[in-house]
Coordinates of C-alpha atoms and ligand atoms in Angstrom, one line a residue:
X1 CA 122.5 37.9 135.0
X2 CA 125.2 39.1 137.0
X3 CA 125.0 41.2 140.3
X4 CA 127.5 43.7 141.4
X5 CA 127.8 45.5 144.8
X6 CA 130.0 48.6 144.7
X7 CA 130.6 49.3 148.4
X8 CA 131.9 52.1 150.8
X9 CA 132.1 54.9 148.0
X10 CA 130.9 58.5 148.2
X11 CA 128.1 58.4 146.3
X12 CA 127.6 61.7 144.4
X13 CA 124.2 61.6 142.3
X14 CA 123.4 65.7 142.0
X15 CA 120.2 64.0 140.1
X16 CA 118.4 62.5 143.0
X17 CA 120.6 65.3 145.7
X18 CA 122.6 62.7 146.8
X19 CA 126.3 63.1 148.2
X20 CA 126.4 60.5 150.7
X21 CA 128.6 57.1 151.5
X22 CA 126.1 54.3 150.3
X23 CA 126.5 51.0 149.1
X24 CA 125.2 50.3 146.0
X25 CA 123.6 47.2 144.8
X26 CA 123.7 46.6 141.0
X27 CA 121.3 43.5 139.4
X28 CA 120.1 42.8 135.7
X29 CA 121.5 46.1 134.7
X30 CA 119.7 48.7 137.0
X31 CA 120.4 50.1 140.2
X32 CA 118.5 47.5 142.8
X33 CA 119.0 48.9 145.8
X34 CA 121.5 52.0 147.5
X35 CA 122.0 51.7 151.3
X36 CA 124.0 54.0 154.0
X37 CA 127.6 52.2 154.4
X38 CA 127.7 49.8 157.4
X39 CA 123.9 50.1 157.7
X40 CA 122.6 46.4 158.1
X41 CA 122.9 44.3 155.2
X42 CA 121.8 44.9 151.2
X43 CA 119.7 41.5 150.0
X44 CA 123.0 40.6 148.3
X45 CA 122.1 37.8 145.4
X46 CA 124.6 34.6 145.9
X47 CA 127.2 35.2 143.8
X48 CA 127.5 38.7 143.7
X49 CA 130.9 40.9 142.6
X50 CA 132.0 43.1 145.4
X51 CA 133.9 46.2 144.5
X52 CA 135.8 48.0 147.1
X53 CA 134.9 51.7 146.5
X54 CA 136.2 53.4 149.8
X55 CA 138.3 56.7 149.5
X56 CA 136.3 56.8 145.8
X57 CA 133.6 58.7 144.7
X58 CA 130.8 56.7 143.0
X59 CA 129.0 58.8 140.3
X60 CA 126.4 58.2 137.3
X61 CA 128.4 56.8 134.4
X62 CA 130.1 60.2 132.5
X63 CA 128.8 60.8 128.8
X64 CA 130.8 62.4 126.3
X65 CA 128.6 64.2 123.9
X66 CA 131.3 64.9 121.5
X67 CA 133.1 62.4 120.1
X68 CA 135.0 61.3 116.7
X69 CA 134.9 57.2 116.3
X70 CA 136.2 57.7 112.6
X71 CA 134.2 54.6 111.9
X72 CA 133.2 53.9 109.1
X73 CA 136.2 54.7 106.6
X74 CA 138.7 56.0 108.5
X75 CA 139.8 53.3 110.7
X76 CA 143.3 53.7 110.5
X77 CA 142.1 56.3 113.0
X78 CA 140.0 54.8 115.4
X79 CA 137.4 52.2 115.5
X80 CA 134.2 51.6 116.8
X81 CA 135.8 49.3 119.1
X82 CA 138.9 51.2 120.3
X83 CA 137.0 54.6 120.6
X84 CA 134.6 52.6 122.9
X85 CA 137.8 51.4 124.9
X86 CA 139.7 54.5 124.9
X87 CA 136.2 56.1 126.4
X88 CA 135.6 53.3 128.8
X89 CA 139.4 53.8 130.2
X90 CA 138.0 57.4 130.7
X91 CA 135.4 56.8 132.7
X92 CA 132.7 57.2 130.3
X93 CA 129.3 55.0 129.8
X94 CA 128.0 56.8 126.8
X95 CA 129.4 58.5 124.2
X96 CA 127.7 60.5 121.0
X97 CA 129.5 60.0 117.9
X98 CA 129.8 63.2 115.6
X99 CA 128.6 62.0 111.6
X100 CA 131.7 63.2 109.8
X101 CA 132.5 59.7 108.8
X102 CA 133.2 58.6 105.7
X103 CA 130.5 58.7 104.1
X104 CA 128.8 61.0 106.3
X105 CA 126.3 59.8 108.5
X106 CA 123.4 61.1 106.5
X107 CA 120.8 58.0 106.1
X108 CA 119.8 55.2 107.8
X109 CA 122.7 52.7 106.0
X110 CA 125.2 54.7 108.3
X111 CA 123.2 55.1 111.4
X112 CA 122.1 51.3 111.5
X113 CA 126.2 50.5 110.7
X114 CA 127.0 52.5 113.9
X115 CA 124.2 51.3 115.8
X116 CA 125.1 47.3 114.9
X117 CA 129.0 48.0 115.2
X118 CA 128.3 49.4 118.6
X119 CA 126.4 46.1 119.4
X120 CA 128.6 44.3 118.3
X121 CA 131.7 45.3 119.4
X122 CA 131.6 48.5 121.5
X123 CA 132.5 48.7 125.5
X124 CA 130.1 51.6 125.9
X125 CA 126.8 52.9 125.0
X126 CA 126.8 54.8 121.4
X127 CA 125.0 57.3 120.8
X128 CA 125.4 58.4 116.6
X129 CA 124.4 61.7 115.8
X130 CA 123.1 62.5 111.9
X131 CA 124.1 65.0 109.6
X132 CA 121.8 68.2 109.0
X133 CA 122.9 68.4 105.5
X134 CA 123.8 65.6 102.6
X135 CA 127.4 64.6 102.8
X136 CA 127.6 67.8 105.7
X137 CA 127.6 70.0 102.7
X138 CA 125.2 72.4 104.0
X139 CA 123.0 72.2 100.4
X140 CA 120.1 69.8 100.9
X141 CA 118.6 68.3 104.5
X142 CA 119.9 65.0 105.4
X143 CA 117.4 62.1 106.3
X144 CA 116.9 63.7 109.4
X145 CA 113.2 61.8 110.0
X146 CA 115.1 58.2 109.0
X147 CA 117.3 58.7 111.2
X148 CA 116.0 60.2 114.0
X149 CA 113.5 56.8 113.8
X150 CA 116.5 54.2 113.9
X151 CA 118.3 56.5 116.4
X152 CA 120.1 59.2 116.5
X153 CA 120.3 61.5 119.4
X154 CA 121.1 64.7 117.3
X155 CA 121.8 66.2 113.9
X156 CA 125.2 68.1 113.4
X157 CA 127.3 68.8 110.5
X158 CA 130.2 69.5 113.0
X159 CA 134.0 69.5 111.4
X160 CA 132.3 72.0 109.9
X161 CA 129.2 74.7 110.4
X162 CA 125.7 74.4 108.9
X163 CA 126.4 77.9 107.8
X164 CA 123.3 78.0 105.3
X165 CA 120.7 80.0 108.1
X166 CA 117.8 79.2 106.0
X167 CA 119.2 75.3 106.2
X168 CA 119.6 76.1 109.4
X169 CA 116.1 77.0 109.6
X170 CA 114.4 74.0 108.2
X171 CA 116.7 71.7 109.8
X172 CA 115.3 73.2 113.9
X173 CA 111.8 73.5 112.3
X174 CA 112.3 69.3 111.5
X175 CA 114.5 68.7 114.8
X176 CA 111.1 69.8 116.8
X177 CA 108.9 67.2 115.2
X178 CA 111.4 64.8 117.2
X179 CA 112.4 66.8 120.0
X180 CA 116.2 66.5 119.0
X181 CA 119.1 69.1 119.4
X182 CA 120.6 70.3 116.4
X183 CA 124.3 70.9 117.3
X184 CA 126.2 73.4 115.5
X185 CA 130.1 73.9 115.2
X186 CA 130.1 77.7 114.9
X187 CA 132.3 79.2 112.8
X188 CA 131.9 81.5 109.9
X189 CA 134.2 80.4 106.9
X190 CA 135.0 83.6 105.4
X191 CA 136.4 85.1 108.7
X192 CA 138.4 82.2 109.2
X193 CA 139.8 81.1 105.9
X194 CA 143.2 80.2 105.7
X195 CA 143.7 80.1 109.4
X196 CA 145.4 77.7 111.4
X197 CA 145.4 78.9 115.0
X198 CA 143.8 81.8 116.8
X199 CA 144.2 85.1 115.4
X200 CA 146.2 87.9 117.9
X201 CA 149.2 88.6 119.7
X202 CA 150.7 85.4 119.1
X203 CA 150.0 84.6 115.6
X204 CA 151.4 88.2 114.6
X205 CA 154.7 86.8 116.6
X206 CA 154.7 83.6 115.3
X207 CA 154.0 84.8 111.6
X208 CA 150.8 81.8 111.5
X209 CA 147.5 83.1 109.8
X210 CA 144.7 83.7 112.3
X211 CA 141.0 82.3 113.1
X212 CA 139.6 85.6 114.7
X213 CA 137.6 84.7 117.8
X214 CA 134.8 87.0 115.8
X215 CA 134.2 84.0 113.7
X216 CA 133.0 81.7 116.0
X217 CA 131.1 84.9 117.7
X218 CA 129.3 85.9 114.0
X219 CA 128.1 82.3 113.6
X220 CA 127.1 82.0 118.1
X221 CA 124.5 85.1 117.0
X222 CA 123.1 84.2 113.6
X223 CA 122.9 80.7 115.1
X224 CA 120.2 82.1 118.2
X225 CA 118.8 84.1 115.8
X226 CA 117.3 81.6 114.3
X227 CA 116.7 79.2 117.1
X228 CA 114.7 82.2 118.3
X229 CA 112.9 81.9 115.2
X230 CA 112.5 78.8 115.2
X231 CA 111.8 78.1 118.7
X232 CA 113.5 74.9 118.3
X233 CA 116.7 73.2 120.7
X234 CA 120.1 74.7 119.8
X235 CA 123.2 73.3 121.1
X236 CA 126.6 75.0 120.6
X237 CA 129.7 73.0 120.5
X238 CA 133.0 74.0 122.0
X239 CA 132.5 77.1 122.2
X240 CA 135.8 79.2 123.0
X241 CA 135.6 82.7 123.4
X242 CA 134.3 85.1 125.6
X243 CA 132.3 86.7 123.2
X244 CA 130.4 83.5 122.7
X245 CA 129.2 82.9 126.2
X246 CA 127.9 86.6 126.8
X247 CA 126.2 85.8 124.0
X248 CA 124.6 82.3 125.4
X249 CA 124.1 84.1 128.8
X250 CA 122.0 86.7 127.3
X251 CA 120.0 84.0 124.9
X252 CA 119.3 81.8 128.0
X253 CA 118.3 84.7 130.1
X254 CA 115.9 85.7 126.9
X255 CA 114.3 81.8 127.3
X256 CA 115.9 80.7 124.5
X257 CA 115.9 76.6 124.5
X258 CA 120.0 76.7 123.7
X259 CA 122.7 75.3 125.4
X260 CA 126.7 75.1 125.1
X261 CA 129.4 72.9 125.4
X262 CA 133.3 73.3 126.2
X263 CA 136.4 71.4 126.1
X264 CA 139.2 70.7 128.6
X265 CA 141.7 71.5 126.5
X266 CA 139.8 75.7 125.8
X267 CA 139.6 75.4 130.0
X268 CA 143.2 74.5 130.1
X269 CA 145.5 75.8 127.2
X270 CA 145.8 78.9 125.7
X271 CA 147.5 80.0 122.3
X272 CA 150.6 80.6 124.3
X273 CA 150.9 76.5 123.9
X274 CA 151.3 77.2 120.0
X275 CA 154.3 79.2 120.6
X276 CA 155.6 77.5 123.7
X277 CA 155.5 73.7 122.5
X278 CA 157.6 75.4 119.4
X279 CA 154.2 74.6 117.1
X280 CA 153.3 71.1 118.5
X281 CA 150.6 70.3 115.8
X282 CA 148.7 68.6 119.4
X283 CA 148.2 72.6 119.8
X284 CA 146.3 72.9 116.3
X285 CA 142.2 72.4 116.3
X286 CA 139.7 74.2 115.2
X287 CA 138.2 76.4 117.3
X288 CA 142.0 77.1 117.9
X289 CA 143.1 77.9 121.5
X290 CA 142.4 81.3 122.5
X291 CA 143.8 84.3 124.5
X292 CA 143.8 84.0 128.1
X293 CA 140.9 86.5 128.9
X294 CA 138.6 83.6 126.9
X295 CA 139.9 81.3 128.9
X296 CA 139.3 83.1 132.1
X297 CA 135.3 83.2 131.2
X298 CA 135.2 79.9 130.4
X299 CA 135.9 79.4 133.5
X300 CA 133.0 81.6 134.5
X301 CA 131.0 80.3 132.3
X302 CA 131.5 77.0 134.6
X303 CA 130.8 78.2 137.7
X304 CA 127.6 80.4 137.1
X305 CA 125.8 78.1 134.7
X306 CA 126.5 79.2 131.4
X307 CA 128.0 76.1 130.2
X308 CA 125.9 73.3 130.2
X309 CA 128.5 70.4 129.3
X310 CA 132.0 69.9 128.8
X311 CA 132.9 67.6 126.0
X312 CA 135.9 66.1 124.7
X313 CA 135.9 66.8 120.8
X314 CA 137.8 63.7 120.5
X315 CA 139.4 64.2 117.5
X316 CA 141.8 61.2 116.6
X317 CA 144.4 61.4 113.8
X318 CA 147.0 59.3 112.7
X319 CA 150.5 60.4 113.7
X320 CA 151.3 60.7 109.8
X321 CA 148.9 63.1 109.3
X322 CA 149.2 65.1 112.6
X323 CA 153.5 65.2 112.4
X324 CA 153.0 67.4 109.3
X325 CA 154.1 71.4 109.8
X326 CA 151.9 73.4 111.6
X327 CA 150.6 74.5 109.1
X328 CA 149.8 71.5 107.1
X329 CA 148.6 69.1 110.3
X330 CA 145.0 68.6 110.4
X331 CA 143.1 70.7 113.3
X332 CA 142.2 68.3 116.6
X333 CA 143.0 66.1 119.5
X334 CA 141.8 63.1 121.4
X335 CA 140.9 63.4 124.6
X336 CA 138.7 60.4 126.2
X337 CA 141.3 59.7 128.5
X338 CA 142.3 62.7 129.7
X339 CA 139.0 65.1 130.3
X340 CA 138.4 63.5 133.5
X341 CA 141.8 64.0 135.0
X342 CA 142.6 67.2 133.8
X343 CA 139.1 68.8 135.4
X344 CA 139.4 67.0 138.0
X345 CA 142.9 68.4 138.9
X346 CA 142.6 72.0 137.2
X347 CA 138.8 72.5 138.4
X348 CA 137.6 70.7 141.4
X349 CA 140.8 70.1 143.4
X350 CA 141.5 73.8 143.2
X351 CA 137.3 74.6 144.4
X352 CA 136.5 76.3 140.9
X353 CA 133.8 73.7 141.4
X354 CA 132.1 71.4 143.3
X355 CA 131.9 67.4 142.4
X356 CA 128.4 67.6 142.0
X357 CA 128.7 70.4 139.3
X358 CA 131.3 67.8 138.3
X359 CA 128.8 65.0 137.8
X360 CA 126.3 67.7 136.6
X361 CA 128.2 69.1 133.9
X362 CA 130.1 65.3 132.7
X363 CA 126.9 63.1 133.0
X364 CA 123.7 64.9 134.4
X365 CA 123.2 67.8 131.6
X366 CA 124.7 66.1 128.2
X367 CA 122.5 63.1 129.2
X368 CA 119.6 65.3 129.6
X369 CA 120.4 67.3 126.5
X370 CA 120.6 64.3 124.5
X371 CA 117.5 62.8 126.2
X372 CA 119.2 59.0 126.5
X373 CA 118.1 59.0 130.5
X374 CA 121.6 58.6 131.8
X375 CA 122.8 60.6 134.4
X376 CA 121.7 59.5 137.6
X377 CA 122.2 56.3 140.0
X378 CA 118.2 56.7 141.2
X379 CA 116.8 53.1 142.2
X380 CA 115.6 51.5 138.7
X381 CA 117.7 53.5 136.3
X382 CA 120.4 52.1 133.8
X383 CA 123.3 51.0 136.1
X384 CA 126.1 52.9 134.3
X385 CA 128.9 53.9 137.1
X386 CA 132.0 55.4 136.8
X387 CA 134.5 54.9 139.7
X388 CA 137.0 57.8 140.6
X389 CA 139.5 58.1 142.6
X390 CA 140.3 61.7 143.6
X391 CA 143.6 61.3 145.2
X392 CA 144.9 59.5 142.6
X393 CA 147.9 60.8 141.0
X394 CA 150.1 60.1 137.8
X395 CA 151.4 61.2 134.9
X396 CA 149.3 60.9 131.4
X397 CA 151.6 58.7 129.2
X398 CA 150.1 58.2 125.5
X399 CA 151.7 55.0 125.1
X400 CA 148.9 53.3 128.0
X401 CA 146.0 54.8 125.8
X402 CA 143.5 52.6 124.3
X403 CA 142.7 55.2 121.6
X404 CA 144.5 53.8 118.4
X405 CA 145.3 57.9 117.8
X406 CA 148.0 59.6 119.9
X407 CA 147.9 62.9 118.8
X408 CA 147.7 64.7 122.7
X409 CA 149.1 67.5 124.1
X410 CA 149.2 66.6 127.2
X411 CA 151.5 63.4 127.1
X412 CA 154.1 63.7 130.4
X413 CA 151.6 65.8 132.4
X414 CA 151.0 64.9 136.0
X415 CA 147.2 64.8 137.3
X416 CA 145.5 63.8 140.4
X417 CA 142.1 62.8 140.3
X418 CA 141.4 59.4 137.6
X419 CA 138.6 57.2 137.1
X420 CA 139.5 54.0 138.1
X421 CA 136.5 51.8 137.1
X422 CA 133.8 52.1 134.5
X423 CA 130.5 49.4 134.9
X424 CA 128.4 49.8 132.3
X425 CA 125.2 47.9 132.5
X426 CA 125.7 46.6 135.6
X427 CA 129.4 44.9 134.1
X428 CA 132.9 46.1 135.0
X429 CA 134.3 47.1 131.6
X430 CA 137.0 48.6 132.7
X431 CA 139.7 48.9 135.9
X432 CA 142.6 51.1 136.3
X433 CA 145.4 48.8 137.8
X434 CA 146.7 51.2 140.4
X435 CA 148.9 48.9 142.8
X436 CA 151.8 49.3 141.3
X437 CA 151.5 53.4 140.7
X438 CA 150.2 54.1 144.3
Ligands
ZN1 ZN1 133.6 71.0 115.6

């Protein structure tokens, strides 16, 4: 099998303390051998692949542990194959694919699909995740045992909540024989009925029905209440508000086994977008963009801990669909090619935080929370790397994405800070062409 060396790069590995300039020695898909730049000599195979890495930082291979591949049914909206592309051009190794297919991912015909399709023809590791419920309908438990056996990493019924607390209930009690999260999209339905963006100052101006921030915050609390029940592992997707992460903080300082996820885009945008893009439908998902203040402890929520992962909630749609009236357009975005460069830019160029919380919060902790033992470049593990450069600057243009989906509100922007090259196994799956752009 191949060998690659990936030399002169900052190697930042949080996981093993590491923030160092090492060369790295990659054979038979495992990290073989990491030694100080311009230190004597690695045992280099013949025939090894050298990739310059200098002025880049080298980091365990990012995983996305929120993801929509549309695969099976809705393929006119992404595939297996480009979701895996659009992710490795993103600079992730691994990604978790939410079960909102079509059918649902609810039994083992639809996890063994996934698992088989990623073999087959996927760029990245995939990771399905299982419904709780039949069909996501929140009545009867999914195949959760099935599944969890031909493997998925995690039961959700995200696109929409379990809602049902005593499903709820039997779901974390049945999660614990496994020792797999159960991931919920919180939201309670009758709060936010009808709404299509987030419910306040600008949705009164704008005349759009509103998705209070109290529904996601109703659903945050019955949701810990029952993981405290239960004693079993909670994880809360995109969460949005500022209500929900006091709420997590409190729960974590309790003991509770939960922990959280947020998106770029809630770190980024506010509802101001809605009303400033003159209702862009790439401003409609569900949770909707919030008020500035939420955004502000998101933030926080960042730098003290709070939030365990950031995720992108790719959410691909075709532009049919998505160029509707606001009102009409179905809620989401993608974003596997723009997470990285957009906290990159917004967060750790500006200090908010360091690349090692970076690395923690992008590879480290949704690894870890998923238990797929990614997230670090030790000696021995998994030799997933992802390349990037922080200096790096350009504009995000849609029309480069490998995504089939270009619903994105951040087409035209100018970031600085890309991944450049994704290996994944120990092969180069992807390289950003940068001569010409530099
Ligand atoms: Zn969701």
């Amino acid at each position: 099998m191949a060998s690659l060396l990936i030399k002169g790069g900052r190697v930042i590995d949080p996981a093993t303390r590491t923030d160092a300039a090492l060369d790295l020695l990659l054979v038979d898909g495992r990290v073989a051998e990491r030694r100080p730049t311009g230190q004597g000599k690695a045992a280099v195979p013949p025939g090894t692949r050298v990739l310059d890495a200098s002025g880049r930082w080298v980091c365990p291979g990012l995983v996305d542990m929120h993801v929509h591949l549309r695969e099976p049914g809705q393929e006119h909206k992404e595939t297996i194959e480009t979701g895996t592309r659009a992710a490795a051009a993103g600079g992730f190794t691994s990604i978790a694919c939410m079960p909102n297919t079509t059918p649902w991912n609810d039994g083992l015909s639809v996890t063994e699909y996934i698992v088989a399709e990623a073999r087959r023809k996927g760029v990245v590791r995939v990771f399905p995740i299982g419904c709780v419920s039949k069909s996501g309908e929140g009545k009867e438990l999914a195949e959760i045992g099935d599944m969890a056996r031909s493997g998925v990493v995690a039961v959700s019924d995200d696109g929409r909540p379990v809602g049902n607390t005593y499903l709820l209930r039997m779901a974390m009690e049945y999660t614990k024989i496994f020792d797999i999260p159960l991931i919920d999209h919180c939201e309670d339905k009758d709060l936010s009925a009808g709404g299509v963006m987030h419910e306040g100052y600008v949705s009164t101006l704008l005349g759009l029905q509103g998705m209070p921030g109290a529904a996601e915050e109703v659903a945050v609390a019955s949701d810990l209440a029952v993981a405290g029940l239960t004693g079993g592992r909670l994880h809360l997707a995109h969460l949005s508000t500022r209500g929900s992460l006091e709420k997590v903080r409190q729960a974590k300082r309790e003991g509770l086994r939960v922990t959280c996820e947020v998106t770029p885009h809630h770190l980024v945008l506010t509802d101001q977008a809605v009303a400033e893009s003159e209702f862009d439908p790439n401003t409609k998902m569900n949770p909707p963009l919030r008020r500035e203040e939420d955004r502000r402890a998101l933030i926080e929520g960042l730098r003290d801990g709070t939030i365990d992962a950031i995720a992108s909630d790719h959410a691909p749609h075709h532009m049919d669909e998505k160029l509707q009236e606001f009102d009409e357009a179905p809620f989401g975005i993608i974003g596997l090619e723009t997470s990285v460069p957009l906290i990159l830019d917004r967060f750790v160029r500006t200090g908010i935080i360091q690349p090692a919380r970076f690395v923690e919060l992008m590879s480290v902790n949704p690894s870890g929370i998923l238990g797929i033992g990614k997230g670090t470049l030790a000696v021995g593990a998994d030799a997933d790397v992802t390349l990037i450069d922080p200096e790096l600057e350009r504009p995000v243009d849609v029309a480069q994405f490998r995504s089939k989906s270009r619903n994105c509100p951040f087409h035209g922007w100018t970031l600085r800070g890309w991944p450049v090259a994704t290996v994944v196994g120990g092969r180069l799956v992807h390289e950003l062409q940068t001569a010409a752009i530099r």
